[in-house]
Tab-separated table of C-alpha atoms and ligand atoms in Angstrom:
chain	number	residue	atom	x	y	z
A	5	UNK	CA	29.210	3.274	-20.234
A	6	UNK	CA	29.927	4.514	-16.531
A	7	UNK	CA	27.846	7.710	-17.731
A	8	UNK	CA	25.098	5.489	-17.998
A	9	UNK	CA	24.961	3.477	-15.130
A	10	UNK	CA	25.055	6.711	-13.068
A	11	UNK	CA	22.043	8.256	-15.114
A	12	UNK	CA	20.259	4.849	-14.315
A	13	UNK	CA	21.145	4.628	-11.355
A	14	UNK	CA	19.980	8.807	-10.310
A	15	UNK	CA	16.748	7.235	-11.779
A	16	UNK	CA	16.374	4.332	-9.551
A	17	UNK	CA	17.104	6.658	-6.823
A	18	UNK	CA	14.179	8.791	-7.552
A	19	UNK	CA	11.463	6.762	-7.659
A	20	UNK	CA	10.776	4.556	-4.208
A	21	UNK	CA	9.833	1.052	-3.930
A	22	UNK	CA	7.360	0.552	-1.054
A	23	UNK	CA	6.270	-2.740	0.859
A	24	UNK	CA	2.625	-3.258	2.624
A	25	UNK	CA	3.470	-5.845	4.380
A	26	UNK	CA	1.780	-7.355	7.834
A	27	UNK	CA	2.659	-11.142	9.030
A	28	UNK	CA	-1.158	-12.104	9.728
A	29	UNK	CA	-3.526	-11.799	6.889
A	30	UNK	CA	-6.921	-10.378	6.111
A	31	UNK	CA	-5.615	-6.747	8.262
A	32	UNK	CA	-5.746	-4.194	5.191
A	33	UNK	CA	-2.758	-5.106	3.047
A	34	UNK	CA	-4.467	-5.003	-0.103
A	35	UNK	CA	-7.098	-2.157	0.741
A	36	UNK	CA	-3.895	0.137	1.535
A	37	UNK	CA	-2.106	-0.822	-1.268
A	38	UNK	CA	-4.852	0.260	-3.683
A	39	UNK	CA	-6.176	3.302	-1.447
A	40	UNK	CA	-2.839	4.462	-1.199
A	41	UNK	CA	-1.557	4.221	-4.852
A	42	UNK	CA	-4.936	6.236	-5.265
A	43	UNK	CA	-4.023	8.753	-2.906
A	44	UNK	CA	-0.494	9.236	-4.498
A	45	UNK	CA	-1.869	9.046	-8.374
A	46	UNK	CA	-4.260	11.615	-7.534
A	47	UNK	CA	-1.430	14.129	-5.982
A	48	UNK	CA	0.000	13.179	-9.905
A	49	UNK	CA	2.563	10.739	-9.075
A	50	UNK	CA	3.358	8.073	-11.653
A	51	UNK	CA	2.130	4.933	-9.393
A	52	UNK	CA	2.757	1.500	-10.561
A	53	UNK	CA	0.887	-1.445	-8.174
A	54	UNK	CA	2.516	-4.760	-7.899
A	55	UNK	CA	-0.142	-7.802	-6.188
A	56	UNK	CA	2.385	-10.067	-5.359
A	57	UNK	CA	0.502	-13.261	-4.650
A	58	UNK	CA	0.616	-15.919	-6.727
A	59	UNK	CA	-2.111	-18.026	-7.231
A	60	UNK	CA	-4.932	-15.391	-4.726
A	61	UNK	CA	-4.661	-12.316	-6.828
A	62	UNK	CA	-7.157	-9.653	-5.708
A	63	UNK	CA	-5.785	-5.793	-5.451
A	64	UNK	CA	-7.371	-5.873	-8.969
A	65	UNK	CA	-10.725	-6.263	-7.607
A	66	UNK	CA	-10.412	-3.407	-5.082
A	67	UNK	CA	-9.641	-1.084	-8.072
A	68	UNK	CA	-12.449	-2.565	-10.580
A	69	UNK	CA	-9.697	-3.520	-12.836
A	70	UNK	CA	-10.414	-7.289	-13.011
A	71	UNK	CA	-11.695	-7.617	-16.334
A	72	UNK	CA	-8.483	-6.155	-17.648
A	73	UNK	CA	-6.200	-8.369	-16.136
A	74	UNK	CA	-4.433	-10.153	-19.453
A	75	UNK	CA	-0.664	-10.438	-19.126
A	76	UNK	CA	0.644	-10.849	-15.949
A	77	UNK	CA	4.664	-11.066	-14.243
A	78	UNK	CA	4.316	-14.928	-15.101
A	79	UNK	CA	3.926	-14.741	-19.173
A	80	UNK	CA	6.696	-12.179	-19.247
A	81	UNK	CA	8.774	-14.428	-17.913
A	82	UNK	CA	7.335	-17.026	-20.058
A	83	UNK	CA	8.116	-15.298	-23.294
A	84	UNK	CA	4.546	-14.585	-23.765
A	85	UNK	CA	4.246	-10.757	-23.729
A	86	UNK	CA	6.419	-7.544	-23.005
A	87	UNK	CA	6.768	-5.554	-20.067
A	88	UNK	CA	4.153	-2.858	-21.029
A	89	UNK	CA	1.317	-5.303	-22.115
A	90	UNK	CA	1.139	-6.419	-18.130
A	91	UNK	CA	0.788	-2.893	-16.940
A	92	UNK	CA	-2.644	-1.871	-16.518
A	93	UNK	CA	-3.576	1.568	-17.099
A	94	UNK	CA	-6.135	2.872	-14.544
A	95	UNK	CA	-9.191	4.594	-16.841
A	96	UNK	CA	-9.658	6.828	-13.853
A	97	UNK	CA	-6.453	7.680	-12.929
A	98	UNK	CA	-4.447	7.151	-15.879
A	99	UNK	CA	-0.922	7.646	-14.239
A	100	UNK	CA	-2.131	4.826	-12.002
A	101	UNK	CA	-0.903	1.183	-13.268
A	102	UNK	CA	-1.298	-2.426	-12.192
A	103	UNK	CA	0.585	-5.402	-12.141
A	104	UNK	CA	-0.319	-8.868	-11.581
A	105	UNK	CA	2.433	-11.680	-10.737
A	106	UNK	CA	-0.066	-14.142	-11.740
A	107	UNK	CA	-3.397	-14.958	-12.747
A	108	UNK	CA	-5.927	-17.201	-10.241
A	109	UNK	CA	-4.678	-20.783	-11.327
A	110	UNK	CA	-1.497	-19.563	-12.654
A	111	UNK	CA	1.788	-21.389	-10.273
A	112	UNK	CA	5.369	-20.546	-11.237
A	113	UNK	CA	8.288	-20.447	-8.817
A	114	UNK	CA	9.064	-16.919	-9.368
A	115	UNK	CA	12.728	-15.723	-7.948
A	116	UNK	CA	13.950	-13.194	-6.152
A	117	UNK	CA	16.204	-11.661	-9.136
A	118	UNK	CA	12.863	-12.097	-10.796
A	119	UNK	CA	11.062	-9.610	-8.852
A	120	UNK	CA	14.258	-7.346	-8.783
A	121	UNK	CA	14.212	-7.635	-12.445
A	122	UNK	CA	11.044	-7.054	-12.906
A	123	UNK	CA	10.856	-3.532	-10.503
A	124	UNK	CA	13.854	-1.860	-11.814
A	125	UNK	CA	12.155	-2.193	-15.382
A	126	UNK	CA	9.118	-0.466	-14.143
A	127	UNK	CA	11.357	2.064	-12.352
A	128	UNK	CA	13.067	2.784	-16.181
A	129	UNK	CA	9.653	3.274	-17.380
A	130	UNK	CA	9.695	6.358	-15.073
A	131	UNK	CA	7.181	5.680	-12.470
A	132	UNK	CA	7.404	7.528	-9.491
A	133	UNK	CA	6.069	5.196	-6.856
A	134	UNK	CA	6.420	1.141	-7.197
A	135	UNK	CA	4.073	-0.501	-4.402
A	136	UNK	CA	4.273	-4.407	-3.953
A	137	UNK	CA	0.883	-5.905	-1.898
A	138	UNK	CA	2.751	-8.671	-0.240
A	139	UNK	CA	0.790	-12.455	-0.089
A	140	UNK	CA	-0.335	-13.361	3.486
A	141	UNK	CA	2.631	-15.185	5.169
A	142	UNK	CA	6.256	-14.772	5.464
A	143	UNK	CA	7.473	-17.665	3.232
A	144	UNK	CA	8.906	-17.316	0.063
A	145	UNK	CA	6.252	-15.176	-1.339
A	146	UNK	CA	6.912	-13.000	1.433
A	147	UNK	CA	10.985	-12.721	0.658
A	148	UNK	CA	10.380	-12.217	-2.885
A	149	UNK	CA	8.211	-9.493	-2.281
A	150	UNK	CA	10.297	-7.886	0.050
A	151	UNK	CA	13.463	-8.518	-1.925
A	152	UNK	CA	13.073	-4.919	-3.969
A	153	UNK	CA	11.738	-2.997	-1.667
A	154	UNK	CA	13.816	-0.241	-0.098
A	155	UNK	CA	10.725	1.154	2.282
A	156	UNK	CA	7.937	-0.845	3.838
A	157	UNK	CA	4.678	-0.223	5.277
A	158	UNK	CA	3.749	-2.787	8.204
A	159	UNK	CA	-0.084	-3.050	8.293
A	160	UNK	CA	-2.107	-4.330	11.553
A	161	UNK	CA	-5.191	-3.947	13.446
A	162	UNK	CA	-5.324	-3.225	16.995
A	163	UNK	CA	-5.540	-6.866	18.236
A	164	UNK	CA	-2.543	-8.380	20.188
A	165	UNK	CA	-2.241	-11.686	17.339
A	166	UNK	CA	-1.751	-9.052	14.469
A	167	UNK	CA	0.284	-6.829	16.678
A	168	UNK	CA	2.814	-10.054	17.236
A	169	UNK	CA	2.559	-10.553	13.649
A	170	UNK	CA	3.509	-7.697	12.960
A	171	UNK	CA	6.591	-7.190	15.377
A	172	UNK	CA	7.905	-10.511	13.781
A	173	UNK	CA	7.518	-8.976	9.881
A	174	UNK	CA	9.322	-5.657	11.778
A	175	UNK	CA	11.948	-8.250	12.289
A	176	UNK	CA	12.480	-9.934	8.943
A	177	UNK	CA	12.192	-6.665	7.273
A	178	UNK	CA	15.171	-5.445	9.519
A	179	UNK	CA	17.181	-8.789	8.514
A	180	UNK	CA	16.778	-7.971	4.762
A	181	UNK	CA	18.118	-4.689	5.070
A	182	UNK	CA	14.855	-3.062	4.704
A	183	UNK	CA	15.364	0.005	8.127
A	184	UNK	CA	12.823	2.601	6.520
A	185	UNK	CA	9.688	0.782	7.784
A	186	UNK	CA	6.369	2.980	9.263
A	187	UNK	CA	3.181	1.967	10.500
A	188	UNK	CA	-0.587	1.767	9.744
A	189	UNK	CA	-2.761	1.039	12.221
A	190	UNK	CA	-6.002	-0.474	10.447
A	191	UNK	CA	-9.666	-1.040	11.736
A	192	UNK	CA	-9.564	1.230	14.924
A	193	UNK	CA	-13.037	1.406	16.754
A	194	UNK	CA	-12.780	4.621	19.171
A	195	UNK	CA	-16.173	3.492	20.772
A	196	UNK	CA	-14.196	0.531	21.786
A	197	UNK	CA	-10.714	2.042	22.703
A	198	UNK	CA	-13.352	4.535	24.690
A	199	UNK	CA	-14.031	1.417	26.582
A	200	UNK	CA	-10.669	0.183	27.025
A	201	UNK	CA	-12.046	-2.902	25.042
A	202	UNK	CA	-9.420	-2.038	22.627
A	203	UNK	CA	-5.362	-0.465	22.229
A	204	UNK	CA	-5.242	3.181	20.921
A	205	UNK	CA	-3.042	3.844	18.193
A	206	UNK	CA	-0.974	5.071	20.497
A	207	UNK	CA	-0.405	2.099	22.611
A	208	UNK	CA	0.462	0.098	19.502
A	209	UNK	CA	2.671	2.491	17.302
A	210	UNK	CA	4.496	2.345	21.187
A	211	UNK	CA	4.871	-1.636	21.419
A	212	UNK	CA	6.574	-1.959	18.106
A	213	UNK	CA	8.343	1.203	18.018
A	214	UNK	CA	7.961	1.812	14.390
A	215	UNK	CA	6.769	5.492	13.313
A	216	UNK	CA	3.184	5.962	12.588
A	217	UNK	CA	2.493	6.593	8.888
A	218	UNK	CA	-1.415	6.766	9.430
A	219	UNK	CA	-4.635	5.338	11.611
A	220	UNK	CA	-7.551	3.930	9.365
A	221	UNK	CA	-11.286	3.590	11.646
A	222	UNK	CA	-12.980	0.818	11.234
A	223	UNK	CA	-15.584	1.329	8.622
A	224	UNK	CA	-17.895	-0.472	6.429
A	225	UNK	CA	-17.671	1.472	3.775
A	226	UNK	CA	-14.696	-0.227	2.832
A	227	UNK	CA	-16.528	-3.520	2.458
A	228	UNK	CA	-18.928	-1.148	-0.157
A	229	UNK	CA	-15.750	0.345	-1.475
A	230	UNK	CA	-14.196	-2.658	-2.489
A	231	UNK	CA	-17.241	-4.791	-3.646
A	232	UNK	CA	-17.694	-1.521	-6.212
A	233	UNK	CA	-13.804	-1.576	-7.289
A	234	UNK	CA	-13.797	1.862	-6.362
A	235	UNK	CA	-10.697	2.937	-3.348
A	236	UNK	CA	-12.420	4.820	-0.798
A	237	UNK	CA	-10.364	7.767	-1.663
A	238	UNK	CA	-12.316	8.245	-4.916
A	239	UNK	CA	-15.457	8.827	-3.253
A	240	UNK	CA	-16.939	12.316	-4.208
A	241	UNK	CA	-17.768	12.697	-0.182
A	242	UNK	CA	-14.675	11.318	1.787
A	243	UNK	CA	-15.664	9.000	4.883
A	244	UNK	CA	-13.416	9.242	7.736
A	245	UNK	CA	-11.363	6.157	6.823
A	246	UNK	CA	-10.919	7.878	2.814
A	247	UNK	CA	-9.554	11.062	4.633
A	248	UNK	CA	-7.536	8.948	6.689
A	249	UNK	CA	-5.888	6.730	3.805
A	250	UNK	CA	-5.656	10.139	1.952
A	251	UNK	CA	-3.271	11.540	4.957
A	252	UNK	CA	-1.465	8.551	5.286
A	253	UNK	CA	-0.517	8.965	1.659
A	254	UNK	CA	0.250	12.629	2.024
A	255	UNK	CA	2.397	11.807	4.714
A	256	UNK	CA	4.182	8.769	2.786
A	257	UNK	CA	5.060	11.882	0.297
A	258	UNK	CA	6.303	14.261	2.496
A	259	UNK	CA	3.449	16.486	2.521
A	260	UNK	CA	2.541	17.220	5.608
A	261	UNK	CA	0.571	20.355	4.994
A	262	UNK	CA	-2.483	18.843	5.539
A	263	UNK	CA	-2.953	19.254	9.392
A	264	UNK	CA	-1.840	22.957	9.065
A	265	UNK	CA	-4.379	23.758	6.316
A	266	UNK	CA	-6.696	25.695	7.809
A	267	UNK	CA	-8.624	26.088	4.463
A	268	UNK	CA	-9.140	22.285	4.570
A	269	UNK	CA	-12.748	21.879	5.646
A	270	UNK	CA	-11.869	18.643	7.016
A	271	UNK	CA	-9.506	19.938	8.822
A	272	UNK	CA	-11.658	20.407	12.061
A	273	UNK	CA	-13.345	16.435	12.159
A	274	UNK	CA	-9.633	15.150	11.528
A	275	UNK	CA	-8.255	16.852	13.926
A	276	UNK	CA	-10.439	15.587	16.182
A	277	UNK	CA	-10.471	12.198	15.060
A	278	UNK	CA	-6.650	12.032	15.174
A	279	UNK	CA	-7.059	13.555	19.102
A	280	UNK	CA	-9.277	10.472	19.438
A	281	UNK	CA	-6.744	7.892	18.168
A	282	UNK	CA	-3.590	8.942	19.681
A	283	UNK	CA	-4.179	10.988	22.714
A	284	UNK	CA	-3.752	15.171	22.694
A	285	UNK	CA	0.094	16.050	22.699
B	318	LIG	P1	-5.167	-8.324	3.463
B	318	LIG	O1	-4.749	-7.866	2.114
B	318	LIG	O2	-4.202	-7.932	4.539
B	318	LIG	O3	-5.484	-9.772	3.505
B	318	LIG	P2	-7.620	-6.899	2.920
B	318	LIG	O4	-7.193	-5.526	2.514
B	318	LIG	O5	-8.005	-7.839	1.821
B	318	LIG	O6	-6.528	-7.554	3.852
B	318	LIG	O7	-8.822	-6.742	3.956
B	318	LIG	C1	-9.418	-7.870	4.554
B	318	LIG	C2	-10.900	-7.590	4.787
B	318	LIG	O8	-11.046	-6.581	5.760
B	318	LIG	C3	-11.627	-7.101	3.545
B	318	LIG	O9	-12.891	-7.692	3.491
B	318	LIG	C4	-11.733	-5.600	3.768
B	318	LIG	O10	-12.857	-5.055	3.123
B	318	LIG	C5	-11.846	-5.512	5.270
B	318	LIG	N1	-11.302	-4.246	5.798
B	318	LIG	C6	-10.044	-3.782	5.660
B	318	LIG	N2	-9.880	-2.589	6.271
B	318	LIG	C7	-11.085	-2.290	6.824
B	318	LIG	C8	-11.591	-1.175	7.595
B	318	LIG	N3	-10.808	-0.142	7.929
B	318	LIG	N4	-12.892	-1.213	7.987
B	318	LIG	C9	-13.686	-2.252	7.643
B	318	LIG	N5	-13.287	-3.306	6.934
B	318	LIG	C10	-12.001	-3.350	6.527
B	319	LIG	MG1	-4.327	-9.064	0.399
């Protein structure tokens, strides 16, 4: 019996439960979420994607898997299906799964011990990665998808009403325990920052205080990207924001080869986009 909880318990331990979380909405919650579970499939992770909301799904857009959507947190609970019918197998990416709370109509009070429930099964299923896309807000939708996270990911733009946002979320992530928390900094226009029209990364990773985990340009092929249900970071040619989601989720793994590659012929423009964003050391 005790042998057991320890050998579930050295499992839990191994995988990580992630966050993307950001206080105001419409910043890049759900386009990290899906460009970073990407990211981490592709480097062969086991990545399972949670869209939290209940009632708005749409991380299953971003990754084309709409159609597929049949089963969802909701008719577990209901009695309606098992665990593994809700988990949608990327056809891409096949070590890539999502998982829906709900479907578009579909309300249900769903509990914390629900959503704690529900993770640790995915977590016993062996996945490497769990990553919840958090609702807009910081209601109850927010708590519950908080409540098994150990790590989080703050998302905002570069504006000073996502920036407060996101301070607050820095906050309530703090008062639920949550301390491993790093930043993305989404939508950055260097032409603008150029012009002091805008913060650099810099200045905003330096108001909050939280540790940068990546910067992300503005770009508008993540409008095309996400109309196509295809992540940026499956594009054959990577734009500047792909390379910078795929950094981001090198970094988020620990692999931080990837500015000392020299073989990496991207190495050069990201360099010099990175000088751009933050500033030369
Ligand atoms: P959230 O999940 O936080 O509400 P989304 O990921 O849905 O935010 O993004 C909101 C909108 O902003 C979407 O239309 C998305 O395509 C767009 N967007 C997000 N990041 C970028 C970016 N770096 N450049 C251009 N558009 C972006
Ligand atoms: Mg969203």
């Amino acid at each position: 019996m005790e042998k057991n909880l320890t050998q579930t318990n050295k499992l839990e331990n191994e995988s990580r439960v992630i966050v993307v979380t950001s206080g105001k909405g419409g910043v890049g919650k759900t386009t990290t979420t899906a460009n970073l579970g990407m990211s981490i499939a592709r480097l062969g992770y086991r990545v399972a994607l949670i869209d939290s909301d209940i009632g708005l799904r749409n991380l299953d857009l971003l990754l084309g898997l709409e159609n597929r959507v049949l089963y969802t947190a909701i008719d577990i609970l209901e009695g309606q299906c098992r665990l593994d019918q809700t988990l949608i197998r990327d056809k891409r990416w096949k070590n890539l799964a999502l998982l829906a709370i709900s479907k578009n109509r579909q309300k249900y009070n769903i509990t914390r011990k629900n959503m704690q429930n529900l993770v640790s099964s995915i977590q016993e299923l062996g996945f490497h990665f769990v990553i919840i896309d958090c609702p807009a807000g910081i209601d109850v939708g927010f708590i519950n998808a908080i409540s098994p996270a150990q790590e989080a990911i703050i998302v905002t733009t570069p504006e000073i009403t996502a920036i407060r946002d996101a301070d607050r979320v820095a906050g309530l992530l703090e008062a639920n325990a949550i301390y491993n928390v790093k930043l993305l900094v989404n939508r950055v226009r260097p032409d603008m920052i150029q012009r002091n029209d805008m913060m650099s990364v810099k200045d905003v990773q330096e108001m909050l205080g939280i540790p940068l985990l990546g910067a992300i340009p503005e770009d508008t092929n993540v409008i095309i990207s996400t109309n196509r249900g295809e992540p940026l970071v499956l594009n054959k040619k990577l734009t500047l924001s792909g390379i910078a989601f795929e950094n981001a989720a090198r970094r988020l793994i620990g692999k931080q080869d990837y500015f000392i590659d020299l073989n990496t012929p991207y190495k050069g423009m990201f360099q010099k986009v990175q000088e751009f964003f933050l500033g030369k050391e």
